[in-house]
């Protein structure tokens, strides 16, 4: 696959909106996606396979609980109207042209807007040009990991008997949400105290004497290529190891987002596990689990002593997108690599994600990745590939991809859009009508997602800028005015 070009100094002239040279995906929204977009769906009811993905008990509820059901929450987004008039390309261009050329966004503003149901391109400016996407990369990570692993897949953390009597090997599978106990950062996470209880039961009268940490499922550097120098210690990134607890946070009670991370997450988790087993922390070392043996002790080396399973993939994707969690994103990218029998490294994950995009029938020449979180400045994604990814996830042919939508922040309501579309002039129309993933690095600002027009038509859009001269205080409102203009648009 050929690499995409580096950002150019000046943005190309606006492209004609239609016809567009890229092929169209025949996509019609599935009912489950409409429910998710309306702010209910899997959060309130989990019909069909979704209940199984989330590990819900599908049995009958107790009579007392059934007698006092909780009321459904109010819709955040209005239901899209499949019969609503579609904006015309000329109308959309008239609404957006004055906004995409503002100085606050710099001289490289690449945009794609398309109708979700028909796939018609409504606006294209540098739409096929590879652009630094920042955290919008997580949309590609979400789609590819759901395609590769499936919504119900859980990441195991295993404990096995070591080569020496009493040695316990904890084998990291790449679950970044693993907790030490019930005070973990991520709700519903697998827990080391549960795993330790399984180990004690399996060992019977044999007392644990040492803990070995096996993180060999991952390989390569622990920090990503193209990361800014301050990312490893700045709180938004951290060392990627196959075993960690609470996303490598020192304090599981720290707020979402920037938080101090431990330098060696695998050893820190191993020490916590040793404490739960009553083993001195000084015994913890790195190593590899022995192959299962028929003899050599009770239990025999390599015998599984316990396993702790992560939340299902659909929930991990929701966490990644709603919180823009970079370490979760990198862990999920490595799951794509493992599913495709590639090395679980930054390079292996990036190559596997690119290959998964191609296998989904999308133009892989328009994506070149170095990581799964978007922290890398080496990443390139075109806006039109992002709108294609979103439309593909909405397709009834790919119900396994619908989990992408559950965590998308809602403008003026949740996640990274909670405090946007409120006070900035020209953005109010987007509040409650825009649902999108944002991305920010110094000089890079991006947003991609869905918007419901004033007429009830559902559009997908992506705006990527990677030569922004100022800061977030001017760039983000300028981006938000573009999405808000689509929300307010009749644009016939």
C-alpha positions as MATLAB code, in Angstrom:
seq = 'XXXXXXXXXXXXXXXXXXXXXXXXXXXXXXXXXXXXXXXXXXXXXXXXXXXXXXXXXXXXXXXXXXXXXXXXXXXXXXXXXXXXXXXXXXXXXXXXXXXXXXXXXXXXXXXXXXXXXXXXXXXXXXXXXXXXXXXXXXXXXXXXXXXXXXXXXXXXXXXXXXXXXXXXXXXXXXXXXXXXXXXXXXXXXXXXXXXXXXXXXXXXXXXXXXXXXXXXXXXXXXXXXXXXXXXXXXXXXXXXXXXXXXXXXXXXXXXXXXXXXXXXXXXXXXXXXXXXXXXXXXXXXXXXXXXXXXXXXXXXXXXXXXXXXXXXXXXXXXXXXXXXXXXXXXXXXXXXXXXXXXXXXXXXXXXXXXXXXXXXXXXXXXXXXXXXXXXXXXXXXXXXXXXXXXXXXXXXXXXXXXXXXXXXXXXXXXXXXXXXXXXXXXXXXXXXXXXXXXXXXXXXXXXXXXXXXXXXXXXXXXXXXXXXXXXXXXXXXXXXXXXXXXXXXXXX';
ca = [
       0.000    0.000    0.000;
       1.417    3.345   -0.935;
       1.915    5.963    1.733;
      -0.211    9.082    1.666;
       1.510   12.404    1.086;
       2.570   14.602    3.972;
       0.555   17.758    4.553;
       1.107   20.355    1.900;
       1.644   23.998    2.577;
      -1.537   25.212    0.966;
      -4.961   23.667    0.675;
      -6.046   22.654   -2.820;
      -8.797   24.524   -4.582;
     -12.286   23.366   -3.647;
     -13.318   20.242   -5.505;
     -16.664   20.050   -7.268;
     -19.177   18.506   -4.940;
     -20.723   16.135   -7.448;
     -20.174   13.891   -9.174;
     -17.475   12.439   -6.908;
     -14.831   10.085   -8.305;
     -14.942    7.552   -5.475;
     -17.404    4.690   -5.642;
     -20.493    4.861   -3.442;
     -21.401    2.347   -0.795;
     -25.014    1.129   -0.965;
     -25.950    1.813    2.643;
     -29.336    1.995    4.345;
     -29.537    2.547    8.103;
     -30.407   -0.476   10.172;
     -33.095   -0.154   12.833;
     -30.589   -0.790   15.618;
     -28.477    2.132   14.416;
     -31.454    4.451   14.341;
     -32.087    3.575   17.969;
     -28.491    4.219   18.938;
     -28.481    7.547   17.151;
     -31.664    8.540   18.904;
     -29.898    8.226   22.232;
     -31.662    5.055   23.300;
     -30.968    1.716   21.578;
     -28.423   -0.416   23.378;
     -28.402    1.883   26.390;
     -32.057    1.209   27.151;
     -32.980   -1.983   25.326;
     -30.677   -4.608   23.915;
     -32.651   -6.615   21.362;
     -31.356   -9.578   19.403;
     -27.639  -10.318   19.545;
     -26.754   -7.126   21.410;
     -27.858   -8.622   24.737;
     -25.482  -11.500   24.207;
     -22.612   -9.196   23.234;
     -23.028   -7.302   26.485;
     -23.253  -10.407   28.611;
     -26.764   -9.616   29.820;
     -28.850  -12.189   31.630;
     -31.651  -12.927   29.205;
     -33.706  -14.805   31.780;
     -36.838  -13.512   33.432;
     -36.475  -10.593   35.818;
     -37.732  -10.899   39.405;
     -41.359   -9.927   39.793;
     -40.520   -7.043   42.133;
     -38.125   -5.530   39.646;
     -40.603   -5.974   36.826;
     -43.266   -4.096   38.773;
     -41.252   -0.868   38.918;
     -39.489   -0.417   35.587;
     -37.252    2.591   35.177;
     -38.619    5.196   32.745;
     -36.885    5.498   29.402;
     -34.599    8.547   29.155;
     -35.532   11.380   26.848;
     -34.084   11.314   23.363;
     -30.831   13.200   22.940;
     -31.004   13.206   19.160;
     -34.216   13.323   17.206;
     -35.053   10.254   15.126;
     -33.765   10.738   11.569;
     -36.595   10.945    9.049;
     -35.870    8.599    6.107;
     -38.330   10.595    3.993;
     -36.784   13.969    4.787;
     -35.579   15.972    1.779;
     -31.896   15.627    1.039;
     -29.860   18.837    0.867;
     -28.530   19.733   -2.558;
     -24.772   19.930   -3.167;
     -25.163   23.567   -4.214;
     -27.070   24.374   -1.041;
     -24.495   22.713    1.180;
     -21.663   24.462   -0.631;
     -23.343   27.821   -0.125;
     -23.638   27.102    3.601;
     -20.099   25.765    4.109;
     -17.874   27.712    1.719;
     -17.700   30.807    3.958;
     -16.853   28.633    6.993;
     -14.142   26.301    5.713;
     -11.922   29.143    4.536;
     -11.669   31.072    7.804;
      -8.199   31.978    9.033;
      -8.699   30.198   12.367;
      -8.555   26.820   10.595;
      -5.399   27.532    8.632;
      -4.742   26.942    4.972;
      -5.339   23.177    4.890;
      -8.961   22.317    5.622;
     -10.146   19.032    4.133;
     -13.837   18.197    4.270;
     -16.247   15.440    3.258;
     -20.035   15.547    3.683;
     -22.320   12.775    2.451;
     -25.901   11.635    2.822;
     -25.980    8.498    4.962;
     -28.892    6.759    3.248;
     -28.065    7.363   -0.405;
     -24.330    7.854   -0.132;
     -24.407   10.945   -2.334;
     -21.512   13.310   -1.783;
     -22.817   16.756   -0.829;
     -19.538   18.589   -0.226;
     -15.934   17.709   -0.950;
     -12.855   19.837   -0.396;
      -9.602   17.903   -0.287;
     -11.863   14.996    0.625;
      -9.520   12.273   -0.615;
      -6.326   13.838    0.743;
      -4.539   12.134    3.618;
      -4.601   14.451    6.633;
      -3.326   14.132   10.206;
      -6.489   12.931   11.997;
      -5.466   13.077   15.691;
      -8.009   11.210   17.853;
     -10.476   10.857   14.994;
      -8.221    7.861   14.228;
     -10.223    6.042   16.919;
     -13.147    5.707   14.497;
     -10.932    3.542   12.287;
      -9.759    1.606   15.336;
     -13.346    1.007   16.423;
     -14.541   -0.213   13.038;
     -11.562   -2.480   12.427;
     -11.546   -4.115   15.870;
     -15.298   -4.767   15.743;
     -14.845   -6.291   12.302;
     -11.814   -8.356   13.321;
     -12.877   -9.524   16.790;
     -16.652   -9.098   16.868;
     -18.698   -7.198   19.468;
     -18.804  -10.035   21.995;
     -15.098  -10.859   22.160;
     -13.471  -10.577   25.594;
      -9.747  -10.211   26.282;
      -8.473  -12.807   28.767;
      -5.949  -12.329   31.556;
      -4.775  -15.797   32.574;
      -2.866  -17.256   35.498;
      -0.937  -20.482   34.995;
       1.376  -22.629   37.087;
       5.032  -21.805   36.661;
       7.967  -24.146   36.232;
       8.750  -24.113   39.969;
       6.403  -25.190   42.765;
       4.379  -22.203   43.972;
       5.331  -20.004   41.002;
       2.318  -18.285   39.466;
       2.613  -16.759   35.999;
       0.129  -14.034   35.124;
      -0.265  -13.842   31.348;
      -1.439  -10.509   30.006;
      -3.754  -10.701   27.020;
      -3.916   -6.961   26.417;
      -6.870   -5.891   28.594;
      -6.127   -2.248   29.524;
      -9.199   -1.971   31.761;
      -8.183   -4.712   34.205;
      -8.659   -3.590   37.818;
      -7.005   -4.650   41.054;
     -10.301   -4.708   42.951;
     -13.730   -3.104   43.019;
     -12.165    0.369   43.163;
     -10.935    0.164   39.560;
     -11.226    3.044   37.104;
     -13.335    1.297   34.450;
     -16.845    0.130   35.419;
     -17.407   -3.580   34.958;
     -13.715   -4.382   34.520;
     -12.177   -7.783   35.171;
     -10.408   -7.883   38.557;
      -7.142   -9.256   39.884;
      -8.700  -10.077   43.241;
     -11.138  -12.421   41.481;
      -8.248  -13.983   39.567;
      -6.247  -14.401   42.783;
      -9.192  -16.199   44.411;
      -9.313  -18.630   41.479;
      -5.575  -19.253   41.804;
      -5.781  -20.029   45.517;
      -8.577  -22.494   44.877;
      -6.707  -24.169   42.024;
      -3.502  -24.487   44.047;
      -5.278  -26.113   46.955;
      -2.715  -26.649   49.695;
       0.217  -25.309   47.684;
       1.157  -21.822   48.823;
       2.126  -19.301   46.110;
       5.803  -18.360   46.400;
       6.486  -16.030   43.454;
       4.818  -14.177   40.583;
       6.105  -14.003   37.032;
       4.644  -11.508   34.553;
       4.271  -12.714   30.963;
       3.522   -9.894   28.522;
       5.024  -11.618   25.517;
       1.875  -11.313   23.428;
       3.025   -7.710   22.765;
       6.270   -6.865   20.998;
       8.195   -3.795   19.884;
       8.522   -0.362   21.495;
       6.172    0.641   24.306;
       5.793    4.205   22.968;
       4.417    5.008   19.550;
       6.227    6.392   16.510;
       5.369    9.993   15.804;
       4.308   10.766   19.365;
       5.208   14.201   20.705;
       7.990   14.118   23.297;
       5.688   14.994   26.178;
       3.076   12.297   25.500;
       4.677    9.422   27.471;
       4.755   11.524   30.646;
       1.994   14.049   29.962;
      -0.896   11.922   31.156;
      -2.648   11.181   27.865;
      -0.329    8.388   26.729;
       1.691    5.721   28.453;
       3.771    2.601   28.051;
       1.903   -0.115   26.170;
       2.299   -3.466   27.904;
       0.076   -6.538   27.604;
      -0.583   -6.496   31.353;
      -1.701   -3.312   33.092;
      -4.371   -2.169   35.510;
      -6.624    0.883   35.205;
      -5.069    2.006   31.911;
      -1.666    2.235   33.666;
      -2.941    4.957   36.009;
      -1.085    5.408   39.271;
      -4.360    6.389   40.891;
      -7.477    4.549   39.682;
      -9.531    7.364   41.139;
      -7.971    9.948   38.812;
     -10.240   11.819   36.458;
     -10.777   10.666   32.899;
      -8.253   11.999   30.411;
      -4.883   13.214   31.603;
      -3.635   11.173   34.559;
      -0.224   10.191   35.868;
       0.791    6.783   34.504;
       3.200    4.200   35.880;
       6.413    3.703   33.900;
       6.220   -0.118   33.925;
       2.548   -1.089   33.936;
       3.199   -4.826   33.681;
       5.406   -4.993   36.783;
       3.070   -2.685   38.708;
       0.152   -5.014   37.950;
       2.276   -8.020   38.858;
       3.099   -6.519   42.251;
      -0.576   -5.865   42.924;
      -1.326   -9.473   42.025;
       1.482  -10.714   44.274;
       0.070   -8.730   47.194;
      -3.323  -10.343   46.672;
      -1.663  -13.775   46.751;
       0.356  -12.942   49.855;
       3.621  -13.081   47.930;
       6.448  -10.544   48.509;
       6.567   -7.872   45.816;
      10.287   -8.518   45.455;
       9.567  -11.892   43.858;
       7.845  -10.315   40.851;
       9.807  -10.559   37.617;
       9.194  -10.735   33.892;
       9.234  -14.084   32.121;
       7.167  -16.413   29.976;
       4.656  -19.066   30.895;
       5.835  -22.653   30.481;
       4.193  -24.872   27.927;
       1.643  -27.224   29.477;
       3.368  -30.338   30.805;
       1.972  -33.737   31.627;
       4.052  -34.039   34.783;
       6.443  -32.136   36.995;
       4.341  -31.028   39.922;
       0.831  -30.486   41.197;
      -0.434  -28.608   39.387;
       1.814  -29.333   36.388;
       3.694  -26.380   34.837;
       1.529  -24.481   32.359;
      -1.745  -25.592   33.944;
      -4.327  -22.818   33.890;
      -5.137  -21.699   37.407;
      -7.664  -19.008   36.564;
      -8.826  -16.496   33.980;
     -10.357  -13.015   34.144;
     -12.250  -11.817   31.080;
     -12.513   -8.187   30.031;
     -15.836   -6.536   29.253;
     -17.023   -7.389   25.731;
     -15.468   -5.563   22.806;
     -18.578   -3.463   22.218;
     -18.123   -1.940   25.699;
     -14.380   -1.414   25.234;
     -15.093    0.443   21.993;
     -17.674    2.563   23.784;
     -15.108    3.465   26.479;
     -12.466    4.288   23.878;
     -14.700    6.637   21.894;
     -16.696    8.282   24.666;
     -13.604    9.050   26.781;
     -11.137    9.289   23.874;
      -9.015    6.848   25.862;
      -5.643    6.523   24.147;
      -4.357    3.454   25.966;
      -7.584    1.584   25.345;
      -7.299    2.569   21.681;
      -3.772    1.195   21.394;
      -4.842   -2.031   23.091;
      -7.750   -2.459   20.677;
      -5.498   -1.793   17.688;
      -3.313   -4.669   18.883;
      -6.384   -6.880   19.029;
      -6.824   -6.264   15.298;
      -3.230   -7.418   14.825;
      -3.727  -10.549   16.916;
      -6.941  -11.413   15.073;
      -5.046  -11.174   11.781;
      -2.015  -13.134   13.071;
       0.217  -10.076   12.979;
       2.686   -8.931   15.666;
       0.909   -7.070   18.463;
       3.110   -3.996   18.118;
       2.595   -0.457   16.864;
       3.734   -1.468   13.378;
       1.828   -4.746   13.359;
      -1.374   -3.139   14.580;
      -1.181   -0.314   12.044;
      -0.603   -2.737    9.171;
      -3.453   -4.974   10.366;
      -5.864   -2.055   10.595;
      -4.940   -0.917    7.083;
      -5.537   -4.471    5.822;
      -8.883   -4.692    7.636;
     -10.009   -1.452    5.984;
      -9.182   -2.938    2.579;
     -11.024   -6.156    3.423;
     -14.107   -4.116    4.262;
     -14.052   -2.839    0.692;
     -12.858    0.682    1.485;
     -10.010    2.548   -0.267;
      -7.009    1.514    1.837;
      -4.756    3.852   -0.105;
      -6.451    6.676    1.782;
      -5.310    5.518    5.216;
      -1.778    5.074    6.546;
      -1.434    4.567   10.283;
       1.336    4.428   12.857;
      -0.887    3.936   15.903;
      -4.488    3.314   16.888;
      -5.082    6.304   19.153;
      -4.216    9.225   16.895;
      -1.375   10.465   19.084;
       1.017    9.906   16.178;
       1.631   12.748   13.760;
       2.581   10.126   11.171;
      -1.046    9.042   10.722;
      -2.886   10.037    7.557;
      -6.592    9.504    6.866;
      -8.751   11.159    4.212;
     -12.037   12.788    5.244;
     -13.937   10.754    2.658;
     -12.608    7.488    4.099;
     -13.953    8.559    7.483;
     -17.406    9.280    6.082;
     -17.277    5.938    4.278;
     -16.375    4.176    7.544;
     -19.308    5.787    9.307;
     -21.721    4.848    6.531;
     -20.414    1.286    6.485;
     -20.963    1.013   10.238;
     -24.566    2.090    9.658;
     -25.133   -0.598    7.037;
     -27.547   -3.452    7.801;
     -24.952   -5.666    6.120;
     -22.570   -5.029    9.031;
     -24.566   -5.073   12.300;
     -21.378   -5.980   14.163;
     -20.063   -2.465   13.479;
     -23.007   -0.578   15.011;
     -21.175   -0.400   18.353;
     -19.234    2.527   16.923;
     -22.207    4.808   17.500;
     -22.984    4.165   21.160;
     -20.029    6.133   22.502;
     -20.019    9.018   20.057;
     -20.206   12.254   22.063;
     -23.317   14.389   21.605;
     -22.840   18.107   21.017;
     -23.498   20.143   24.150;
     -24.307   16.986   26.049;
     -21.582   14.369   26.559;
     -17.964   13.319   26.231;
     -15.525   15.575   24.415;
     -18.449   17.635   23.063;
     -19.991   18.251   26.478;
     -18.820   21.868   26.703;
     -19.022   22.676   23.003;
     -21.927   23.994   20.904;
     -23.083   26.051   23.847;
     -21.748   29.569   24.054;
     -19.689   30.128   20.885;
     -21.515   32.253   18.294;
     -22.904   30.300   15.364;
     -22.734   26.868   17.022;
     -26.023   26.544   18.919;
     -27.840   24.758   16.080;
     -25.476   21.806   16.502;
     -26.371   21.142   20.140;
     -28.160   17.795   20.313;
     -28.019   17.407   16.526;
     -24.323   16.559   16.122;
     -22.778   13.308   17.291;
     -19.073   13.092   16.547;
     -15.526   12.111   17.470;
     -13.068   14.946   17.949;
      -9.307   15.077   17.561;
      -6.724   17.551   18.839;
      -2.955   17.878   18.669;
      -0.968   21.086   18.580;
      -1.779   22.555   15.162;
      -4.231   19.737   14.382;
      -7.991   19.867   14.906;
     -10.532   17.404   13.549;
     -14.115   16.263   13.919;
     -16.051   13.467   12.211;
     -19.443   11.957   12.803;
     -23.134   12.423   12.133;
     -25.504   15.355   12.011;
     -29.269   15.561   11.603;
     -30.357   18.492    9.461;
     -33.228   20.825   10.284;
     -35.354   18.782    7.858;
     -34.476   15.511    9.617;
     -31.979   14.192    7.067;
     -29.020   12.241    8.472;
     -25.622   13.244    7.091;
     -22.102   12.095    7.823;
     -19.247   14.581    7.828;
     -15.534   14.845    8.495;
     -13.454   18.017    8.803;
      -9.688   17.586    9.212;
      -7.209   20.444    9.606;
      -3.501   19.968   10.244;
      -1.989   23.412    9.752;
      -3.945   25.427   12.311;
      -2.104   28.609   13.314;
      -3.804   29.211   16.664;
      -5.128   27.234   19.605;
      -8.286   25.394   20.579;
     -10.071   28.565   21.655;
     -10.384   29.697   18.032;
     -10.085   26.440   16.068;
     -12.753   24.414   17.848;
     -15.544   27.006   17.482;
     -14.640   27.346   13.811;
     -15.003   23.583   13.359;
     -18.225   23.565   15.348;
     -19.724   26.263   13.142;
     -19.307   23.945   10.133;
     -21.241   21.115   11.764;
     -23.792   23.558   13.173;
     -24.370   24.949    9.675;
     -25.212   21.438    8.496;
     -27.589   20.999   11.430;
     -29.382   24.246   10.568;
     -29.366   23.514    6.874;
     -32.385   22.968    4.673;
     -29.954   23.576    1.826;
     -32.357   22.634   -0.904;
];
